[in-house]
Amino acid sequence: MNTPPWLDELALFLGAASVPAARCYARCPRPPEGRDWRLEGSVRGPFSTRARTLPATTTWSDLGPGPTLMATASIPDPCYWTPDNPALYEVHLRVLDGSREIAATRRTLGLRRLGAHGRAFRFEAQRWVLRGVTRFAFSPAFVEPAAAGAVRAAANTDQHIAMAAWDAVPWRDEHATLVARELSDAECDRAQREGRLLAAWVPVERGDWADELRRLSRWAAVAFAILEGRAAADWTADAVRSLAPNLCLLQAFAVDARVTPSDWAQGVVVEAGDDRSAFARRIAACGLPVVAYRPFAPRVEQVAAWRGAALAAGEANTAHDPARTWAEQAFAAARVAVDALQRDLAPVGDYAGYIV
């Protein structure tokens, strides 16, 4: 299928959403030679791995001349994406010059209603609390130095536990969101089909961070992008949000940083130190959803216990993957730490989320 580079910037996003209908949009750059080009195509679905569906087809309507190619589709009786029912739609789009096809592409689209509302997040019209576990906390680079060797011994690579091991963790059952610095397309696709929420931690110092936001916005499972770094403050709200209209954009602040959100920020992730009263004062003037973050550094004895359990499981069942047991043990400890962070901060506030 012919997919020129400018079509890689295609964004599919949700507009007005209700029970009877969902308004969707498709937008991509209009090349200089494409003054008279238009978009057409179809949306078919829903399809879900967790529910029986009756798919239907609707069509895209081109929105006419403008600086971008843009089309809209109204999906009747939409099925919105949730972890319990990860419903997806198949999108087929063609770029036409008259009757001549210039390019075509196929995508998946998940209609996810999760975003910021006041100082809270709302998911399917209900208040929702982000409970995040950072996968990078279990990399040798982030644990206590004395425990790093044990982490490498338990992992299938030197960077982190094998992706397949993390896939087996009960994210959905524990109402947990995976927070990761690297998310492959294959991992995002599995997550959106299986109903696992993801948050991407993106340092803006990396040269390709804008392209990374566009890529992550394609996947229904990726709900949040946490942007870290001073350079993010220089961008306007329209410039950043246009890159990833499907993502809730959060701005990260270190433990000693003043919390002054940029115009594009829809929420903040603020590192909490040991003084909870100081944390409350830092975010008192912030009118956005506040997510508290406390780095989780596994202790030597924790890593040793996880590794021991993994090796014992492997000896008891040769077909069992020790890395899976290691990941399950590590996740369970981190999930407990999320609840502990919430309890620690409860006397000074009830926040929109907690990440360890």
Short mmCIF file of N, CA, C and O in Angstrom, two decimals, residues 143-151 299-300 303:
data_model
loop_
_atom_site.label_atom_id
_atom_site.label_comp_id
_atom_site.label_asym_id
_atom_site.label_seq_id
_atom_site.Cartn_x
_atom_site.Cartn_y
_atom_site.Cartn_z
N VAL A 143 17.71 0.65 40.25
CA VAL A 143 17.65 0.05 41.58
C VAL A 143 18.93 0.38 42.35
O VAL A 143 19.87 0.95 41.82
N GLU A 144 18.93 0.02 43.63
CA GLU A 144 20.14 0.23 44.42
C GLU A 144 21.29 -0.54 43.78
O GLU A 144 21.12 -1.65 43.30
N PRO A 145 22.48 0.05 43.74
CA PRO A 145 23.62 -0.61 43.06
C PRO A 145 23.85 -2.05 43.51
O PRO A 145 24.16 -2.91 42.69
N ALA A 146 23.68 -2.33 44.79
CA ALA A 146 23.94 -3.69 45.27
C ALA A 146 22.94 -4.69 44.73
O ALA A 146 23.20 -5.89 44.71
N ALA A 147 21.78 -4.21 44.27
CA ALA A 147 20.75 -5.11 43.76
C ALA A 147 20.77 -5.24 42.24
O ALA A 147 20.08 -6.08 41.68
N ALA A 148 21.58 -4.41 41.57
CA ALA A 148 21.55 -4.39 40.11
C ALA A 148 21.93 -5.73 39.50
O ALA A 148 21.34 -6.16 38.50
N GLY A 149 22.91 -6.43 40.08
CA GLY A 149 23.31 -7.72 39.54
C GLY A 149 22.18 -8.73 39.59
O GLY A 149 21.99 -9.51 38.65
N ALA A 150 21.42 -8.72 40.67
CA ALA A 150 20.29 -9.65 40.78
C ALA A 150 19.21 -9.33 39.75
O ALA A 150 18.56 -10.24 39.22
N VAL A 151 19.02 -8.06 39.46
CA VAL A 151 18.04 -7.68 38.45
C VAL A 151 18.46 -8.22 37.08
O VAL A 151 17.67 -8.80 36.34
N ARG A 299 14.80 -2.62 47.12
CA ARG A 299 15.91 -2.89 48.02
C ARG A 299 16.55 -4.23 47.69
O ARG A 299 15.96 -5.07 47.01
N VAL A 300 17.75 -4.42 48.19
CA VAL A 300 18.49 -5.65 47.93
C VAL A 300 17.69 -6.87 48.36
O VAL A 300 17.58 -7.86 47.63
N VAL A 303 14.75 -7.63 45.92
CA VAL A 303 15.20 -8.24 44.67
C VAL A 303 15.62 -9.69 44.90
O VAL A 303 15.30 -10.57 44.09
#
